[in-house]
Amino acid sequence: MKIINSIFHMQALAVAPEREGRRIAFVPTMGYLHEGHASLLREGRRRGDVLVLSIFVNPIQFGKNEDLDSYPRDLERDFQLADACGADIVFIPTVADMYPSGFQTTVSVHDIALPLCGASRPGHFDGVATVVTKLFNIVRPDCALFGRKDYQQLAVIRQMTADLNLPVEIVGMPIIREGDGLAMSSRNAYLSSSERQSALCLFRALTRARELYSAGERSVAILARETRAIFEKEAAVVIDYVEFRDGVLLHELENVDAGTVLALAVKIGKTRLIDNTVFGEEL
Ligand code: PAF
């Protein structure tokens, strides 16, 4: 497994597979890898002749009062997991190389990036779209894999890739959960043991909404009230949003159907967690 820091070197390495018709599969991450990332890497290994992982804590997708400085990092552990999953190249650019002084171009996706996390974290998706575009131009992948836990991020990246005719197949991968239902996230590392316990209400809320849906309930007003009630029982939890949206364009809806996404964001202490489920699909 090669570890590459230089953008120039990474771009040079991507040329040979492209010329020889070998497929590059790409997993972009911010590191502190867990089983969710491992599932992306294993699928990438299956789909590509060359598997590239990037680790870059992207400063421009963090707001002023967010967790950029405290974002968890453990490169040694990341290398072990990447190696065990068959990565060929780990690309770790520096902030100074990605955003040299004078950098002034950003990629901005409009409507789909505005609600949900886009409303709570202004500018976040511009940061994501910009870094993913840059990474695609550096790594030149045939396919790129993203987890569905960041549901809106995946929708934004799909939209951007289509709008800009980027020659990359975007693959969305299922959410990986702990045994008790908590969706895996690098930010789970911030939770104290009592906060970790409170965080299970996300899974309870998704499960409750799915039960009501299976019993025939379709009204967003009723489902939202019942879902919110689960959080309101948890003193440590502050709701950011509970939203039922069209699964592709994220439009608001009055009634839920197969393909509707229930997207949740809460704050537990200082930690912001998100989760989601798509009705008619597995949890
Ligand atoms: O999901 C993430 O880890 C990041 O948002 C991404 C896609 C690597 C861009 O920085």
Short mmCIF file of C-alpha atoms and ligand atoms in Angstrom, two decimals:
data_model
loop_
_atom_site.label_atom_id
_atom_site.label_comp_id
_atom_site.label_asym_id
_atom_site.label_seq_id
_atom_site.Cartn_x
_atom_site.Cartn_y
_atom_site.Cartn_z
CA MET A 1 0.00 0.00 0.00
CA LYS A 2 1.45 3.36 -1.07
CA ILE A 3 0.98 6.47 1.06
CA ILE A 4 0.97 9.60 -1.08
CA ASN A 5 0.96 13.20 0.14
CA SER A 6 1.69 15.06 -3.07
CA ILE A 7 -1.17 16.05 -5.39
CA PHE A 8 1.24 15.95 -8.33
CA HIS A 9 2.36 12.39 -7.46
CA MET A 10 -1.25 11.19 -7.02
CA GLN A 11 -2.25 12.65 -10.40
CA ALA A 12 0.76 11.00 -12.04
CA LEU A 13 -0.16 7.62 -10.47
CA ALA A 14 -3.71 7.87 -11.83
CA VAL A 15 -2.52 8.20 -15.43
CA ALA A 16 -1.30 4.61 -15.97
CA PRO A 17 -4.51 2.79 -14.96
CA GLU A 18 -6.52 5.22 -17.08
CA ARG A 19 -4.30 4.54 -20.11
CA GLU A 20 -4.35 0.77 -19.55
CA GLY A 21 -8.13 0.62 -19.07
CA ARG A 22 -7.84 -0.41 -15.41
CA ARG A 23 -10.64 0.94 -13.22
CA ILE A 24 -9.88 3.19 -10.25
CA ALA A 25 -12.31 2.88 -7.32
CA PHE A 26 -12.16 5.75 -4.84
CA VAL A 27 -13.27 6.13 -1.22
CA PRO A 28 -12.95 9.76 -0.03
CA THR A 29 -12.93 10.12 3.79
CA MET A 30 -11.89 12.43 6.60
CA GLY A 31 -10.20 9.50 8.37
CA TYR A 32 -10.76 7.98 11.81
CA LEU A 33 -12.05 5.02 9.89
CA HIS A 34 -14.65 2.57 11.18
CA GLU A 35 -16.58 -0.42 9.88
CA GLY A 36 -18.74 1.88 7.72
CA HIS A 37 -15.64 3.03 5.82
CA ALA A 38 -14.41 -0.59 5.70
CA SER A 39 -17.62 -1.60 3.90
CA LEU A 40 -16.96 1.14 1.27
CA LEU A 41 -13.37 -0.02 0.84
CA ARG A 42 -14.36 -3.68 0.45
CA GLU A 43 -16.95 -2.77 -2.19
CA GLY A 44 -14.38 -0.50 -3.87
CA ARG A 45 -11.92 -3.42 -3.92
CA ARG A 46 -14.57 -5.52 -5.69
CA ARG A 47 -15.33 -2.81 -8.27
CA GLY A 48 -11.86 -1.45 -9.05
CA ASP A 49 -8.49 -2.71 -10.25
CA VAL A 50 -6.87 0.06 -8.20
CA LEU A 51 -8.41 1.10 -4.86
CA VAL A 52 -7.64 4.62 -3.61
CA LEU A 53 -8.59 5.93 -0.17
CA SER A 54 -8.22 9.61 0.63
CA ILE A 55 -7.94 11.00 4.15
CA PHE A 56 -8.39 14.75 4.35
CA VAL A 57 -10.14 16.70 7.10
CA ASN A 58 -11.51 19.36 4.80
CA PRO A 59 -11.47 22.73 6.60
CA ILE A 60 -13.85 24.47 4.21
CA GLN A 61 -16.78 22.19 5.05
CA PHE A 62 -16.67 23.12 8.76
CA GLY A 63 -18.45 26.18 10.14
CA LYS A 64 -16.67 28.65 12.47
CA ASN A 65 -17.93 27.07 15.68
CA GLU A 66 -17.76 23.47 14.53
CA ASP A 67 -15.38 20.65 15.40
CA LEU A 68 -12.57 21.10 12.83
CA ASP A 69 -9.85 21.31 15.50
CA SER A 70 -11.14 18.43 17.59
CA TYR A 71 -12.10 16.14 14.69
CA PRO A 72 -10.73 12.71 15.71
CA ARG A 73 -7.57 11.56 13.96
CA ASP A 74 -5.61 8.28 14.12
CA LEU A 75 -3.59 7.71 10.97
CA GLU A 76 -1.80 4.56 12.18
CA ARG A 77 -5.11 2.81 12.84
CA ASP A 78 -6.49 4.11 9.51
CA PHE A 79 -3.51 2.63 7.64
CA GLN A 80 -4.09 -0.77 9.26
CA LEU A 81 -7.77 -0.80 8.33
CA ALA A 82 -7.05 0.44 4.79
CA ASP A 83 -4.42 -2.25 4.31
CA ALA A 84 -6.71 -4.97 5.67
CA CYS A 85 -9.43 -3.86 3.20
CA GLY A 86 -7.02 -4.03 0.26
CA ALA A 87 -6.39 -0.33 -0.47
CA ASP A 88 -3.57 0.19 -2.97
CA ILE A 89 -3.07 3.90 -2.35
CA VAL A 90 -3.83 6.16 0.61
CA PHE A 91 -3.82 9.80 -0.50
CA ILE A 92 -3.33 12.33 2.32
CA PRO A 93 -2.91 15.82 0.91
CA THR A 94 -2.04 18.79 3.09
CA VAL A 95 -4.39 21.74 3.64
CA ALA A 96 -1.74 24.08 2.19
CA ASP A 97 -1.57 22.06 -1.04
CA MET A 98 -5.34 21.69 -1.39
CA TYR A 99 -6.04 25.35 -0.60
CA PRO A 100 -2.93 27.37 -1.44
CA SER A 101 -3.07 31.08 -0.75
CA GLY A 102 -5.02 32.75 -3.53
CA PHE A 103 -7.44 29.82 -3.87
CA GLN A 104 -10.77 31.31 -4.93
CA THR A 105 -12.96 28.79 -6.77
CA THR A 106 -15.79 26.86 -5.14
CA VAL A 107 -18.49 24.49 -6.37
CA SER A 108 -21.99 25.29 -5.21
CA VAL A 109 -25.00 22.99 -5.62
CA HIS A 110 -28.28 24.84 -5.21
CA ASP A 111 -31.74 23.62 -4.16
CA ILE A 112 -30.85 20.13 -2.97
CA ALA A 113 -28.09 21.52 -0.73
CA LEU A 114 -30.26 24.15 0.98
CA PRO A 115 -32.59 22.31 3.42
CA LEU A 116 -31.72 19.90 6.29
CA CYS A 117 -27.95 19.99 7.02
CA GLY A 118 -27.57 22.78 4.46
CA ALA A 119 -29.84 24.98 6.58
CA SER A 120 -28.16 24.08 9.90
CA ARG A 121 -24.63 24.26 8.50
CA PRO A 122 -24.53 27.12 5.97
CA GLY A 123 -21.72 26.66 3.44
CA HIS A 124 -21.14 23.04 4.44
CA PHE A 125 -22.14 21.52 1.10
CA ASP A 126 -20.15 24.11 -0.88
CA GLY A 127 -17.15 22.83 1.04
CA VAL A 128 -18.05 19.20 0.35
CA ALA A 129 -18.80 19.78 -3.35
CA THR A 130 -15.57 21.73 -3.82
CA VAL A 131 -13.30 19.18 -2.15
CA VAL A 132 -14.97 16.21 -3.85
CA THR A 133 -14.57 17.89 -7.26
CA LYS A 134 -10.90 18.57 -6.52
CA LEU A 135 -10.36 14.99 -5.30
CA PHE A 136 -12.06 13.59 -8.43
CA ASN A 137 -9.74 15.72 -10.59
CA ILE A 138 -6.68 14.49 -8.69
CA VAL A 139 -7.56 10.77 -8.28
CA ARG A 140 -9.47 10.46 -11.62
CA PRO A 141 -11.66 7.60 -10.39
CA ASP A 142 -14.07 5.53 -12.47
CA CYS A 143 -16.29 5.07 -9.44
CA ALA A 144 -16.50 6.66 -5.99
CA LEU A 145 -18.22 5.20 -2.95
CA PHE A 146 -20.12 7.15 -0.28
CA GLY A 147 -22.13 6.00 2.75
CA ARG A 148 -25.89 6.60 2.83
CA LYS A 149 -25.70 7.81 6.42
CA ASP A 150 -24.82 11.21 4.94
CA TYR A 151 -27.94 10.99 2.81
CA GLN A 152 -28.04 14.61 1.70
CA GLN A 153 -24.30 14.63 0.98
CA LEU A 154 -24.79 11.66 -1.35
CA ALA A 155 -27.72 13.42 -3.08
CA VAL A 156 -25.64 16.60 -3.48
CA ILE A 157 -22.69 14.66 -4.92
CA ARG A 158 -24.94 12.75 -7.35
CA GLN A 159 -26.50 16.04 -8.52
CA MET A 160 -23.13 17.75 -8.89
CA THR A 161 -21.62 14.79 -10.78
CA ALA A 162 -24.55 14.75 -13.22
CA ASP A 163 -24.69 18.55 -13.63
CA LEU A 164 -20.95 18.88 -14.28
CA ASN A 165 -20.75 15.73 -16.47
CA LEU A 166 -18.05 14.29 -14.25
CA PRO A 167 -17.12 10.84 -15.60
CA VAL A 168 -17.47 9.11 -12.23
CA GLU A 169 -20.03 6.50 -11.18
CA ILE A 170 -21.36 7.42 -7.73
CA VAL A 171 -22.10 4.38 -5.55
CA GLY A 172 -24.22 4.81 -2.40
CA MET A 173 -23.62 2.18 0.27
CA PRO A 174 -25.89 1.05 3.14
CA ILE A 175 -25.58 2.51 6.63
CA ILE A 176 -23.53 0.27 8.93
CA ARG A 177 -24.87 0.11 12.49
CA GLU A 178 -23.54 -1.03 15.84
CA GLY A 179 -25.31 -4.08 17.32
CA ASP A 180 -27.72 -1.80 19.22
CA GLY A 181 -28.65 0.23 16.12
CA LEU A 182 -26.43 3.32 16.47
CA ALA A 183 -25.21 4.31 13.00
CA MET A 184 -21.41 4.20 12.81
CA SER A 185 -19.80 7.63 12.66
CA SER A 186 -16.36 9.00 13.46
CA ARG A 187 -18.14 11.56 15.67
CA ASN A 188 -19.49 8.78 17.95
CA ALA A 189 -16.02 8.98 19.53
CA TYR A 190 -17.08 12.28 21.17
CA LEU A 191 -19.95 10.67 23.13
CA SER A 192 -19.67 9.95 26.87
CA SER A 193 -21.21 6.64 27.90
CA SER A 194 -24.47 8.28 28.99
CA GLU A 195 -24.60 10.33 25.75
CA ARG A 196 -23.95 7.12 23.80
CA GLN A 197 -27.01 5.65 25.54
CA SER A 198 -29.11 8.73 24.70
CA ALA A 199 -27.96 8.53 21.06
CA LEU A 200 -29.92 5.28 20.67
CA CYS A 201 -33.07 7.39 20.45
CA LEU A 202 -32.14 8.04 16.79
CA PHE A 203 -32.59 4.37 15.99
CA ARG A 204 -35.72 4.19 18.16
CA ALA A 205 -37.21 7.14 16.28
CA LEU A 206 -36.48 5.57 12.86
CA THR A 207 -37.90 2.24 14.03
CA ARG A 208 -41.07 3.89 15.40
CA ALA A 209 -41.69 5.77 12.13
CA ARG A 210 -41.16 2.60 10.11
CA GLU A 211 -43.58 0.66 12.35
CA LEU A 212 -46.25 3.33 11.85
CA TYR A 213 -45.59 3.31 8.09
CA SER A 214 -45.91 -0.50 8.01
CA ALA A 215 -49.22 -0.18 9.89
CA GLY A 216 -50.47 2.09 7.07
CA GLU A 217 -49.79 5.62 8.43
CA ARG A 218 -48.83 7.98 5.60
CA SER A 219 -49.39 11.48 7.00
CA VAL A 220 -46.15 13.43 7.45
CA ALA A 221 -47.78 15.55 10.19
CA ILE A 222 -48.65 12.47 12.27
CA LEU A 223 -45.39 10.62 11.59
CA ALA A 224 -43.34 13.73 12.42
CA ARG A 225 -45.25 14.24 15.70
CA GLU A 226 -44.71 10.61 16.75
CA THR A 227 -41.03 10.69 15.76
CA ARG A 228 -40.41 13.93 17.64
CA ALA A 229 -42.12 12.42 20.72
CA ILE A 230 -39.34 9.80 20.94
CA PHE A 231 -36.70 12.57 21.20
CA GLU A 232 -38.73 14.67 23.58
CA LYS A 233 -38.48 11.84 26.17
CA GLU A 234 -34.66 12.20 26.13
CA ALA A 235 -33.55 15.18 28.24
CA ALA A 236 -30.03 15.15 26.76
CA VAL A 237 -31.24 15.42 23.15
CA VAL A 238 -31.91 18.64 21.24
CA ILE A 239 -33.65 18.17 17.89
CA ASP A 240 -32.06 19.93 14.92
CA TYR A 241 -34.51 18.51 12.37
CA VAL A 242 -36.98 15.69 11.80
CA GLU A 243 -37.83 15.81 8.10
CA PHE A 244 -39.73 13.57 5.70
CA ARG A 245 -38.53 14.39 2.17
CA ASP A 246 -38.64 13.10 -1.37
CA GLY A 247 -35.75 10.61 -1.56
CA VAL A 248 -34.17 12.05 -4.71
CA LEU A 249 -34.65 15.82 -4.79
CA LEU A 250 -35.38 16.25 -1.07
CA HIS A 251 -38.62 18.19 -1.70
CA GLU A 252 -41.06 18.65 1.19
CA LEU A 253 -44.01 16.24 1.25
CA GLU A 254 -47.40 15.92 2.92
CA ASN A 255 -47.58 12.15 2.61
CA VAL A 256 -44.98 9.45 2.91
CA ASP A 257 -44.51 6.78 0.24
CA ALA A 258 -41.96 4.12 -0.73
CA GLY A 259 -38.78 6.06 -1.51
CA THR A 260 -39.47 8.88 0.99
CA VAL A 261 -36.52 9.53 3.29
CA LEU A 262 -36.87 10.30 6.99
CA ALA A 263 -33.79 12.39 7.84
CA LEU A 264 -32.87 13.16 11.44
CA ALA A 265 -30.30 15.44 13.05
CA VAL A 266 -29.92 15.95 16.80
CA LYS A 267 -27.42 17.41 19.21
CA ILE A 268 -26.39 15.41 22.25
CA GLY A 269 -24.16 17.57 24.42
CA LYS A 270 -21.67 19.04 21.95
CA THR A 271 -22.04 16.25 19.41
CA ARG A 272 -24.24 16.58 16.34
CA LEU A 273 -25.45 13.24 14.97
CA ILE A 274 -27.45 12.42 11.84
CA ASP A 275 -29.29 9.30 10.73
CA ASN A 276 -31.95 8.38 8.18
CA THR A 277 -34.12 5.69 6.70
CA VAL A 278 -35.82 5.26 3.34
CA PHE A 279 -39.34 3.80 3.53
CA GLY A 280 -39.72 0.64 1.50
CA GLU A 281 -36.01 -0.18 1.90
CA GLU A 282 -34.12 -2.03 4.62
CA LEU A 283 -33.14 -0.02 7.71
O1 PAF B 1 -18.20 12.20 4.25
C1 PAF B 1 -17.03 12.66 4.43
O2 PAF B 1 -16.19 12.04 5.09
C2 PAF B 1 -16.66 13.99 3.80
O3 PAF B 1 -17.73 14.87 3.80
C3 PAF B 1 -16.05 13.85 2.40
C4 PAF B 1 -17.04 13.27 1.40
C5 PAF B 1 -14.81 12.98 2.45
C6 PAF B 1 -15.64 15.23 1.88
O4 PAF B 1 -14.72 15.83 2.73
#
